[in-house]
PDB file of C-alpha atoms in Angstrom:
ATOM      1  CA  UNK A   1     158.173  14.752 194.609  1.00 49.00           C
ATOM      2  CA  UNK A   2     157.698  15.239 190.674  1.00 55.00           C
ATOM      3  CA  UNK A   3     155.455  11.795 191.090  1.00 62.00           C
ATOM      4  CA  UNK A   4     153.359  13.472 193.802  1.00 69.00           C
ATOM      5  CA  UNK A   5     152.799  16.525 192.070  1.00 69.00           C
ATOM      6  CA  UNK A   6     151.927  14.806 189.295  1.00 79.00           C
ATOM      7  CA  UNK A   7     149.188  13.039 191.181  1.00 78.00           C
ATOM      8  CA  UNK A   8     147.887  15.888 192.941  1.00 81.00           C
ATOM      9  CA  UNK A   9     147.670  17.777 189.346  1.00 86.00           C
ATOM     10  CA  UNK A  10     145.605  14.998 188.215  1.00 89.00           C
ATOM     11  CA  UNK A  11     143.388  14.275 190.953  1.00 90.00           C
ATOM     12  CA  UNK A  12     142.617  18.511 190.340  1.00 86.00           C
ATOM     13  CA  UNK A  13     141.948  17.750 186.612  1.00 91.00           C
ATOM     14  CA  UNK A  14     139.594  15.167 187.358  1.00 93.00           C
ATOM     15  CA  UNK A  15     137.513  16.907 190.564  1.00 91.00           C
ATOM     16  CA  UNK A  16     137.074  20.512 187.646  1.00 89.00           C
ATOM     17  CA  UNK A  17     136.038  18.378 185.325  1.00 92.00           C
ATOM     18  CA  UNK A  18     133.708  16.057 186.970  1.00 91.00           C
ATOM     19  CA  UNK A  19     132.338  19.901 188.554  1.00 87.00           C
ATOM     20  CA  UNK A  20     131.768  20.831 185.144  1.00 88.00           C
ATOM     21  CA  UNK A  21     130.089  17.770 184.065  1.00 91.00           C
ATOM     22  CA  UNK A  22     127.770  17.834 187.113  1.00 87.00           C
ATOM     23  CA  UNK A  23     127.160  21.360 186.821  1.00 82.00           C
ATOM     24  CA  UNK A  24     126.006  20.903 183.108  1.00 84.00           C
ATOM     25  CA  UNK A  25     123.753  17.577 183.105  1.00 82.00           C
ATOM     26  CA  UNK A  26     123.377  17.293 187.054  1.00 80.00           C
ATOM     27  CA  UNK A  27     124.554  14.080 188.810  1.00 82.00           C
ATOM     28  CA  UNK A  28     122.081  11.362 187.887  1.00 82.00           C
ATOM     29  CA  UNK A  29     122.969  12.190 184.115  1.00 86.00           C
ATOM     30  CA  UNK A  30     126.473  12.598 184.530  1.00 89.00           C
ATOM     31  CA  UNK A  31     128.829   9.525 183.386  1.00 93.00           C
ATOM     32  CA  UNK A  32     132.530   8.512 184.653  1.00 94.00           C
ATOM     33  CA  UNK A  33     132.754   8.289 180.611  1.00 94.00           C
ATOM     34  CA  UNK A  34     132.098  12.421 180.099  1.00 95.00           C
ATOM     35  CA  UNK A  35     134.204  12.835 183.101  1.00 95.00           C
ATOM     36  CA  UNK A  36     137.409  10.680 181.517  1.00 96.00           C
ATOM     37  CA  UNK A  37     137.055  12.120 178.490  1.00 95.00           C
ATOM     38  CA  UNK A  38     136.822  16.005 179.906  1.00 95.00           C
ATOM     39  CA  UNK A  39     139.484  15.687 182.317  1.00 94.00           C
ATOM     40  CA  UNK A  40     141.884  13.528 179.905  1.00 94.00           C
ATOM     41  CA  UNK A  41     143.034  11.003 181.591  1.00 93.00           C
ATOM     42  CA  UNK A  42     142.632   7.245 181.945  1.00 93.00           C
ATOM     43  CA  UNK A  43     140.099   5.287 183.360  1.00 93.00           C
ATOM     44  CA  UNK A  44     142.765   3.897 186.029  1.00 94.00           C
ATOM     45  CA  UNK A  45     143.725   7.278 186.900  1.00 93.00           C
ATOM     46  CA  UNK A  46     140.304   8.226 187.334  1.00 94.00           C
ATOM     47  CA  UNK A  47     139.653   5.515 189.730  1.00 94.00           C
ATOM     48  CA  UNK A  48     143.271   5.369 191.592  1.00 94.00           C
ATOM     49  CA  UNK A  49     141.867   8.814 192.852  1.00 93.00           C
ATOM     50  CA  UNK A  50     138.031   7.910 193.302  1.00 94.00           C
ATOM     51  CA  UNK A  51     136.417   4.441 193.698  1.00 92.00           C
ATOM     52  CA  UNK A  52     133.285   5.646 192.138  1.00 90.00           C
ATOM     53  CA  UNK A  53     130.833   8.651 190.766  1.00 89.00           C
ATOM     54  CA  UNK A  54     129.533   9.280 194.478  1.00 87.00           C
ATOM     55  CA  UNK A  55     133.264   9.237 195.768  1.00 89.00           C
ATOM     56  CA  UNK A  56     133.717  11.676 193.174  1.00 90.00           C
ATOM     57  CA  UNK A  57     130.664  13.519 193.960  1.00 87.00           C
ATOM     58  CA  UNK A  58     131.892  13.883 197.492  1.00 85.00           C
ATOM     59  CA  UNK A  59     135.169  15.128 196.498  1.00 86.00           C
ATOM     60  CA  UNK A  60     133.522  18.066 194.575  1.00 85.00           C
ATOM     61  CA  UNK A  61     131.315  18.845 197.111  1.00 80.00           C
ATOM     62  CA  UNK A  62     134.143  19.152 199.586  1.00 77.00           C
ATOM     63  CA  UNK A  63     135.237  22.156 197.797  1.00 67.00           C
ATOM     64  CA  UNK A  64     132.776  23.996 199.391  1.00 61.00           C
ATOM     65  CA  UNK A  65     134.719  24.379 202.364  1.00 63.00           C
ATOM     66  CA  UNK A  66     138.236  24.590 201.023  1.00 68.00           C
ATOM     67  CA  UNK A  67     138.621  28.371 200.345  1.00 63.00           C
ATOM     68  CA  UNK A  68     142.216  28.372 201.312  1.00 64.00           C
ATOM     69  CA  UNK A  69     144.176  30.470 203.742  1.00 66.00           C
ATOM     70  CA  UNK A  70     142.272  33.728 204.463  1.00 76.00           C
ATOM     71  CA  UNK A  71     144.574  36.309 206.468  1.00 80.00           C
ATOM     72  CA  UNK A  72     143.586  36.909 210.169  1.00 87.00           C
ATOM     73  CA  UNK A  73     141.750  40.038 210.820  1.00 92.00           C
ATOM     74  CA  UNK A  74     141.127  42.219 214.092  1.00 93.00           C
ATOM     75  CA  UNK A  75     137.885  40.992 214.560  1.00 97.00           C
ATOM     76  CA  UNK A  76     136.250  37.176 214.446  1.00 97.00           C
ATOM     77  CA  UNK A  77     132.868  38.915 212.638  1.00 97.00           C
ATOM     78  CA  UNK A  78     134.963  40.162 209.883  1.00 97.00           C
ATOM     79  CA  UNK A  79     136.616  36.922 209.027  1.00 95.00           C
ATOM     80  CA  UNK A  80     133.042  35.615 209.002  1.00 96.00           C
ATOM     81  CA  UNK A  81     131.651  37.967 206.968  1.00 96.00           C
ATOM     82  CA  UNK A  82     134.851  37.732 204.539  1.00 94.00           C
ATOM     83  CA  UNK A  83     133.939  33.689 204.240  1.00 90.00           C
ATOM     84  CA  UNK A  84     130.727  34.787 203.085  1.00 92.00           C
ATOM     85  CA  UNK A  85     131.893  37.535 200.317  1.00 93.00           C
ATOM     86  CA  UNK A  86     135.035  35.444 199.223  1.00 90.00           C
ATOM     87  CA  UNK A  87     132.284  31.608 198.774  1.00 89.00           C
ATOM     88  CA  UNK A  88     129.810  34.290 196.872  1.00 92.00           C
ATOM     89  CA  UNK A  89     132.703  35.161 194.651  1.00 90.00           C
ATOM     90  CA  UNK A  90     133.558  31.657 194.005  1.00 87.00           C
ATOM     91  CA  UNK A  91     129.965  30.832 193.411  1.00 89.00           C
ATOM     92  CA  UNK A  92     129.754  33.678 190.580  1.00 90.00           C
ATOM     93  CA  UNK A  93     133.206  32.692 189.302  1.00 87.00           C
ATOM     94  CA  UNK A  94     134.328  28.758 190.243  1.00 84.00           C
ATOM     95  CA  UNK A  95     132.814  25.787 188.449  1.00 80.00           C
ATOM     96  CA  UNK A  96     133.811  23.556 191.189  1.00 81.00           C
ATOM     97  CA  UNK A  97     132.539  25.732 193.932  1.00 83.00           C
ATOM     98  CA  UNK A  98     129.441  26.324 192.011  1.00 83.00           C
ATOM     99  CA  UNK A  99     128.785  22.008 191.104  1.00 81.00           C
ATOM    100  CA  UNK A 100     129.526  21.470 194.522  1.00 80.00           C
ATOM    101  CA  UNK A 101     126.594  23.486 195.926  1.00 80.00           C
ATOM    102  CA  UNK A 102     124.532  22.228 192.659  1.00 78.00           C
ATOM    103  CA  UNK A 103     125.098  18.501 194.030  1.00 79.00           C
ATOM    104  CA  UNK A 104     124.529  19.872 197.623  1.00 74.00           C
ATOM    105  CA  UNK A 105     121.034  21.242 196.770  1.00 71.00           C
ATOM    106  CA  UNK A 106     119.484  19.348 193.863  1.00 60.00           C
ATOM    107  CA  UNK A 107     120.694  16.672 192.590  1.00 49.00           C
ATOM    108  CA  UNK A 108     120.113  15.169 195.973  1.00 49.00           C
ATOM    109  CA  UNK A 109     117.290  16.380 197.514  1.00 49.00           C
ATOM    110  CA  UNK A 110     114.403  14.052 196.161  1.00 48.00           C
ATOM    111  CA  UNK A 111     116.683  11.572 198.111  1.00 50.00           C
ATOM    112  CA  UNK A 112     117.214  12.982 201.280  1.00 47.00           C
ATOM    113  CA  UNK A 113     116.475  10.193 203.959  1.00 46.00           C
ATOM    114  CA  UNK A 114     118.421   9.827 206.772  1.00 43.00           C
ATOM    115  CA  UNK A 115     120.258   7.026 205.305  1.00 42.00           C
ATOM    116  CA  UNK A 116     122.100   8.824 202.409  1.00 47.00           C
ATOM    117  CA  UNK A 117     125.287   9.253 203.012  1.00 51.00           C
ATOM    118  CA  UNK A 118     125.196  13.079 201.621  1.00 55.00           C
ATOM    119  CA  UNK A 119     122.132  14.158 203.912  1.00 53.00           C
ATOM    120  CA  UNK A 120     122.736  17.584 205.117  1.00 60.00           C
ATOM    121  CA  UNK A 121     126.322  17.089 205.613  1.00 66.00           C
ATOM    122  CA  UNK A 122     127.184  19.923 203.730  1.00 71.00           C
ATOM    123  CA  UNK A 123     125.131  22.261 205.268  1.00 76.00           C
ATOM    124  CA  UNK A 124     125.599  21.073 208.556  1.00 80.00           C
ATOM    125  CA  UNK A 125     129.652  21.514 208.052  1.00 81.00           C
ATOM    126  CA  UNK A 126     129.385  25.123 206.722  1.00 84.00           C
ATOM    127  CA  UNK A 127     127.302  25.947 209.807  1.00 89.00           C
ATOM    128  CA  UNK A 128     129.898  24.373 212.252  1.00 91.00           C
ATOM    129  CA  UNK A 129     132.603  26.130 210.320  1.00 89.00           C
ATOM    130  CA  UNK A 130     130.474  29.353 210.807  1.00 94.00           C
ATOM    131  CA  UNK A 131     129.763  28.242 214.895  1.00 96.00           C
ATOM    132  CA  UNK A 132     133.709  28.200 215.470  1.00 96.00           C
ATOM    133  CA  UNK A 133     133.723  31.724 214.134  1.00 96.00           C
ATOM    134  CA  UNK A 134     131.058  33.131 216.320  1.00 98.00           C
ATOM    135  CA  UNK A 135     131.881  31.388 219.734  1.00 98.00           C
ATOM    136  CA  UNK A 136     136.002  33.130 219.142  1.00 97.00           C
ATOM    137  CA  UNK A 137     133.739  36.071 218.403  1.00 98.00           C
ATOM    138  CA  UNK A 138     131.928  35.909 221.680  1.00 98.00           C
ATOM    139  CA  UNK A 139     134.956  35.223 223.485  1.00 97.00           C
ATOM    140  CA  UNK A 140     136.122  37.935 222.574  1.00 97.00           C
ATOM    141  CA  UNK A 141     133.405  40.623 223.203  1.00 97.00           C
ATOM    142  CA  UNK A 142     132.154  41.074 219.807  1.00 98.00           C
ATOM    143  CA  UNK A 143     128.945  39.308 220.728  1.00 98.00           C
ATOM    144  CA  UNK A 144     125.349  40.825 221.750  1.00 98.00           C
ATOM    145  CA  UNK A 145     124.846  38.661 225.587  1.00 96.00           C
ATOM    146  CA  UNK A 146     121.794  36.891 223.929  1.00 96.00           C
ATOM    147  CA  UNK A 147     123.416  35.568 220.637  1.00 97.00           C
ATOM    148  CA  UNK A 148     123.613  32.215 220.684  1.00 98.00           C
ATOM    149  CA  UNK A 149     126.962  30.967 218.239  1.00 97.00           C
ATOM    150  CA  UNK A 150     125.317  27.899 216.655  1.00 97.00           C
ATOM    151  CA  UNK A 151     121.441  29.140 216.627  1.00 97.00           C
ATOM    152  CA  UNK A 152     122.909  32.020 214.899  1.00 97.00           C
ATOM    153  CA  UNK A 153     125.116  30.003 212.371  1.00 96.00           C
ATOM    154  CA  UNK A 154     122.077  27.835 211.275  1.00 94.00           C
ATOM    155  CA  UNK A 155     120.323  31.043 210.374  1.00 95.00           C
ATOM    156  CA  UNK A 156     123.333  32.590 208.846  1.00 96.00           C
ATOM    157  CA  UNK A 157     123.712  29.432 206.678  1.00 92.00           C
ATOM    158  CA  UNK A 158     120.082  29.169 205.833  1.00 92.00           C
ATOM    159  CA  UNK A 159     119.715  32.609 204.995  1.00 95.00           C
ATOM    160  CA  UNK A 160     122.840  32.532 202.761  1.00 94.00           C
ATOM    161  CA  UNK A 161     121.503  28.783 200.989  1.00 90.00           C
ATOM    162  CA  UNK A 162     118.101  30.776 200.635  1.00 93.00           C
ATOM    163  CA  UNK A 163     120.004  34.293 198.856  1.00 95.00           C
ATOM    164  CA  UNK A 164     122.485  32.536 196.357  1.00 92.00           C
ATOM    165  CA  UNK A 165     119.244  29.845 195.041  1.00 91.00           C
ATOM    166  CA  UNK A 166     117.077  33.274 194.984  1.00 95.00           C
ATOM    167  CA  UNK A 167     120.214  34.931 193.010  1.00 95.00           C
ATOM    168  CA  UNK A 168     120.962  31.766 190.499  1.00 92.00           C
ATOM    169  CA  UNK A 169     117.026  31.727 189.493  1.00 92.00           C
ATOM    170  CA  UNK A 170     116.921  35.239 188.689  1.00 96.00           C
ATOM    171  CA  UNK A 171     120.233  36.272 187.006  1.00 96.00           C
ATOM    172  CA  UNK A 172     122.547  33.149 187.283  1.00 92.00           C
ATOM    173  CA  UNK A 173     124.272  34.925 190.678  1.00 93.00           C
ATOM    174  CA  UNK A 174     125.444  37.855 188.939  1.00 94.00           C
ATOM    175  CA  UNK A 175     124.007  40.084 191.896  1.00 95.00           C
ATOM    176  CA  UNK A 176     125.002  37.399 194.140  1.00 96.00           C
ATOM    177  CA  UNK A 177     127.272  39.319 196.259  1.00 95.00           C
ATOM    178  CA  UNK A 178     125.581  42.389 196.129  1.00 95.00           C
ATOM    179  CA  UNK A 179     122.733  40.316 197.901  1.00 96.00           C
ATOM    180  CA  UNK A 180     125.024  38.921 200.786  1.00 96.00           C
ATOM    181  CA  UNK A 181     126.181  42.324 201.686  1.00 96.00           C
ATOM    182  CA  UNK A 182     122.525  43.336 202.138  1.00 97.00           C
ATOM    183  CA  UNK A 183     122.232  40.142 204.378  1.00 97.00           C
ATOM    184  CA  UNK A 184     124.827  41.135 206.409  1.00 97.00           C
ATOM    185  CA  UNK A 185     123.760  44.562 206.846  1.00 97.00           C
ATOM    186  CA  UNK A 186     120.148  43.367 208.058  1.00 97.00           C
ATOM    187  CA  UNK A 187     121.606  40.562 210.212  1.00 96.00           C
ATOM    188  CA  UNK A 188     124.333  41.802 211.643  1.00 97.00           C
ATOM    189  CA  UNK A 189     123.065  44.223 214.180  1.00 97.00           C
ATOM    190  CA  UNK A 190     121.065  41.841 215.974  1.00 97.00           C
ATOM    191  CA  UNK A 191     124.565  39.771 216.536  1.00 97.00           C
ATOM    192  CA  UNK A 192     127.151  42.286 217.092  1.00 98.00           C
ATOM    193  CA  UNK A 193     128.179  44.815 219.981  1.00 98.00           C
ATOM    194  CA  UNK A 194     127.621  48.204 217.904  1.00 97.00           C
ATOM    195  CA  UNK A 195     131.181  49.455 218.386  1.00 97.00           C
ATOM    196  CA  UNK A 196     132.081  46.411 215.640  1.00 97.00           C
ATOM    197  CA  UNK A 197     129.386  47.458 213.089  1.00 97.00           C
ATOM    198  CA  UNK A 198     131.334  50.344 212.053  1.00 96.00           C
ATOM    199  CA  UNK A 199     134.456  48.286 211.305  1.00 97.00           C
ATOM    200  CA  UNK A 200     133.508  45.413 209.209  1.00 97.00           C
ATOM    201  CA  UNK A 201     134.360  46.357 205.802  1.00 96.00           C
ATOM    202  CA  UNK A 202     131.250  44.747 203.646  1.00 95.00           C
ATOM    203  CA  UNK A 203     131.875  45.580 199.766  1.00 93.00           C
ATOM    204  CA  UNK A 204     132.051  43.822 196.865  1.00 89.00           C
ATOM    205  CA  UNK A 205     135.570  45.139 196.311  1.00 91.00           C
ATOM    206  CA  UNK A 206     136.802  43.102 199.153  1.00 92.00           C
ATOM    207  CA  UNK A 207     136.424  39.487 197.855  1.00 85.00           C
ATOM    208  CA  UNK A 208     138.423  40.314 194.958  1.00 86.00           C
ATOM    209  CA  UNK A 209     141.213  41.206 197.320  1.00 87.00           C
ATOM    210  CA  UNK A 210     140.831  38.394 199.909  1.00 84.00           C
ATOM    211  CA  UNK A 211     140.916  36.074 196.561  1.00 82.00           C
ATOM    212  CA  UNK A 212     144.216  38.063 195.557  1.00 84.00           C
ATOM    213  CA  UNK A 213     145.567  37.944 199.153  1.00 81.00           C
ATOM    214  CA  UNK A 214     144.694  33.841 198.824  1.00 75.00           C
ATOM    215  CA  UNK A 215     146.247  33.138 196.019  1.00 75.00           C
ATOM    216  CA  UNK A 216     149.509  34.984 197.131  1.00 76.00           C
ATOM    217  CA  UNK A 217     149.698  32.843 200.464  1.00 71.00           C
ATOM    218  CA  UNK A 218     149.030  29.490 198.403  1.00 68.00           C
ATOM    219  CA  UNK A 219     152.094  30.854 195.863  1.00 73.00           C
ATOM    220  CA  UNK A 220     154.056  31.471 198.661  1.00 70.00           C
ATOM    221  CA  UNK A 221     153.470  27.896 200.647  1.00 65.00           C
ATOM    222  CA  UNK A 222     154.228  26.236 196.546  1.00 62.00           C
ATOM    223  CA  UNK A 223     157.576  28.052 196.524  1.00 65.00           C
ATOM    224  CA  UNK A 224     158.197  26.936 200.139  1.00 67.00           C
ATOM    225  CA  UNK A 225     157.331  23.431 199.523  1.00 58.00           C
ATOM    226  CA  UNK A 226     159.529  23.472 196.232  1.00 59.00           C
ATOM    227  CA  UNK A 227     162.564  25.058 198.250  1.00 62.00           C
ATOM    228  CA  UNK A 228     162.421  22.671 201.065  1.00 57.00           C
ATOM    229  CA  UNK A 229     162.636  20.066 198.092  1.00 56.00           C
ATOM    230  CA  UNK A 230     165.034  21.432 196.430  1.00 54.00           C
ATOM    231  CA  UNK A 231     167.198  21.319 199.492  1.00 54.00           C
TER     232      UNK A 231
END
C-alpha cells in the first residue's frame, strides 16, 4: 500500500507540474525536460506514468472533470449550478484546472481536424456531464416542458467557455465567478419551473464552501482507505 501511494503521489507531482509548464510556455513549447526537472523525478518515473507529452497532455486535461465528490442537494439545478461556481473557483485558483482548459482551448485549436485525437472531446464531455444533470432535473419536475437537456447543456457549456476566455483577457479571471453567477441569473429562467429559482443559492460564497465540504469528504475516504489498511 506504501508502494501505491507512493505512485499515486508521483503520478500527482508530475500531472501539477506538467500543468504549470503548459500553462506558462503553452504545449508546443513545453518539454518532458522542464517537466522532469519541475516535478523532480526521473525520466523513468515520468514515463512509467505517461508514454509521452500528449499522454501527458491528456492527463491534465482530464482534470477538468475531476472536481471530486460534491454533496447531493435537494434539487438537480443546484448541483449544476454548484459545478459551475466550484470549476470557476478552480479556474481562478488551480494550475491544473486552469492548464487543462489552456490546452483545451489554444494550444490546440489551429489543429482541430477531425482526426486529432483531442478534437472537442473536452467540451463535448463537460456538456454530457452537464446533460446527465438536466435530464435527473427534468425527471424530476424542475424543468420548463420545452427545455431540451442536451440543447440546453451545449449552450450552458458554450456560454460558460465564452465567460471564463472573456474573464482571463480582461483581468486574468479574477471576476470570473462573479460573471457565472450573472450567467446563471440570465439563463436560468428560461430552464427552470419558477418555484426552483428562488432556491438555488448562486453566490460567490458558496464555492468556497462546496471546495471546503470537498476536501472534507476526500479526507474522510483517505482515513477510510488507511483504516481498512491498517486492518
Amino acid at each position: 500500500m506504501a508502494r501505491q501511494a507512493r505512485a499515486i503521489q508521483t503520478r500527482t507531482s508530475i500531472l501539477l507540474a506538467a500543468a504549470e509548464v503548459f500553462d506558462e510556455r503553452g504545449y508546443s513549447t513545453a518539454t518532458i525536460t522542464e517537466i522532469i526537472a519541475r516535478a523532480g523525478v526521473t525520466k523513468g518515473a515520468l514515463y512509467f506514468h505517461f508514454s509521452s507529452k500528449e499522454d501527458l497532455a491528456l492527463g491534465v486535461i482530464a482534470a477538468q472533470l475531476e472536481l471530486g465528490p460534491l454533496p447531493a442537494q435537494r434539487t438537480k439545478l443546484q448541483e449544476l449550478t454548484d459545478q459551475g461556481l466550484l470549476f470557476a473557483h478552480q479556474l481562478q485558483h488551480d494550475p491544473l484546472t486552469r492548464a487543462s482548459v489552456g490546452l483545451a482551448m489554444d494550444q490546440w485549436s489551429e489543429n482541430g481536424e477531425a482526426g486529432n485525437p483531442f478534437h472537442g472531446r473536452p467540451f463535448q464531455e463537460w456538456a454530457d456531464r452537464l446533460t446527465e444533470l438536466l435530464v435527473a432535473a427534468r425527471e424530476r419536475g424542475e424543468l420548463l416542458p420545452h427545455v431540451d437537456p442536451a440543447e440546453t447543456a451545449e449552450l450552458l457549456s458554450g456560454a460558460f467557455t465564452g465567460i471564463q476566455w472573456t474573464s482571463q483577457v480582461l483581468c486574468q479571471r479574477r471576476d470570473l465567478t462573479r460573471r457565472v453567477i450573472a450567467m446563471f441569473r440570465h439563463l436560468l429562467p428560461s430552464v427552470a419551473m419558477p418555484q426552483i429559482l428562488p432556491t438555488l443559492e448562486l453566490t460567490e460564497e458558496r464555492a468556497v464552501a462546496l471546495l471546503a465540504s470537498r476536501d472534507a469528504a476526500l479526507e474522510a475516504e483517505d482515513a477510510e482507505a488507511d483504516g481498512d489498511s491498517a486492518a
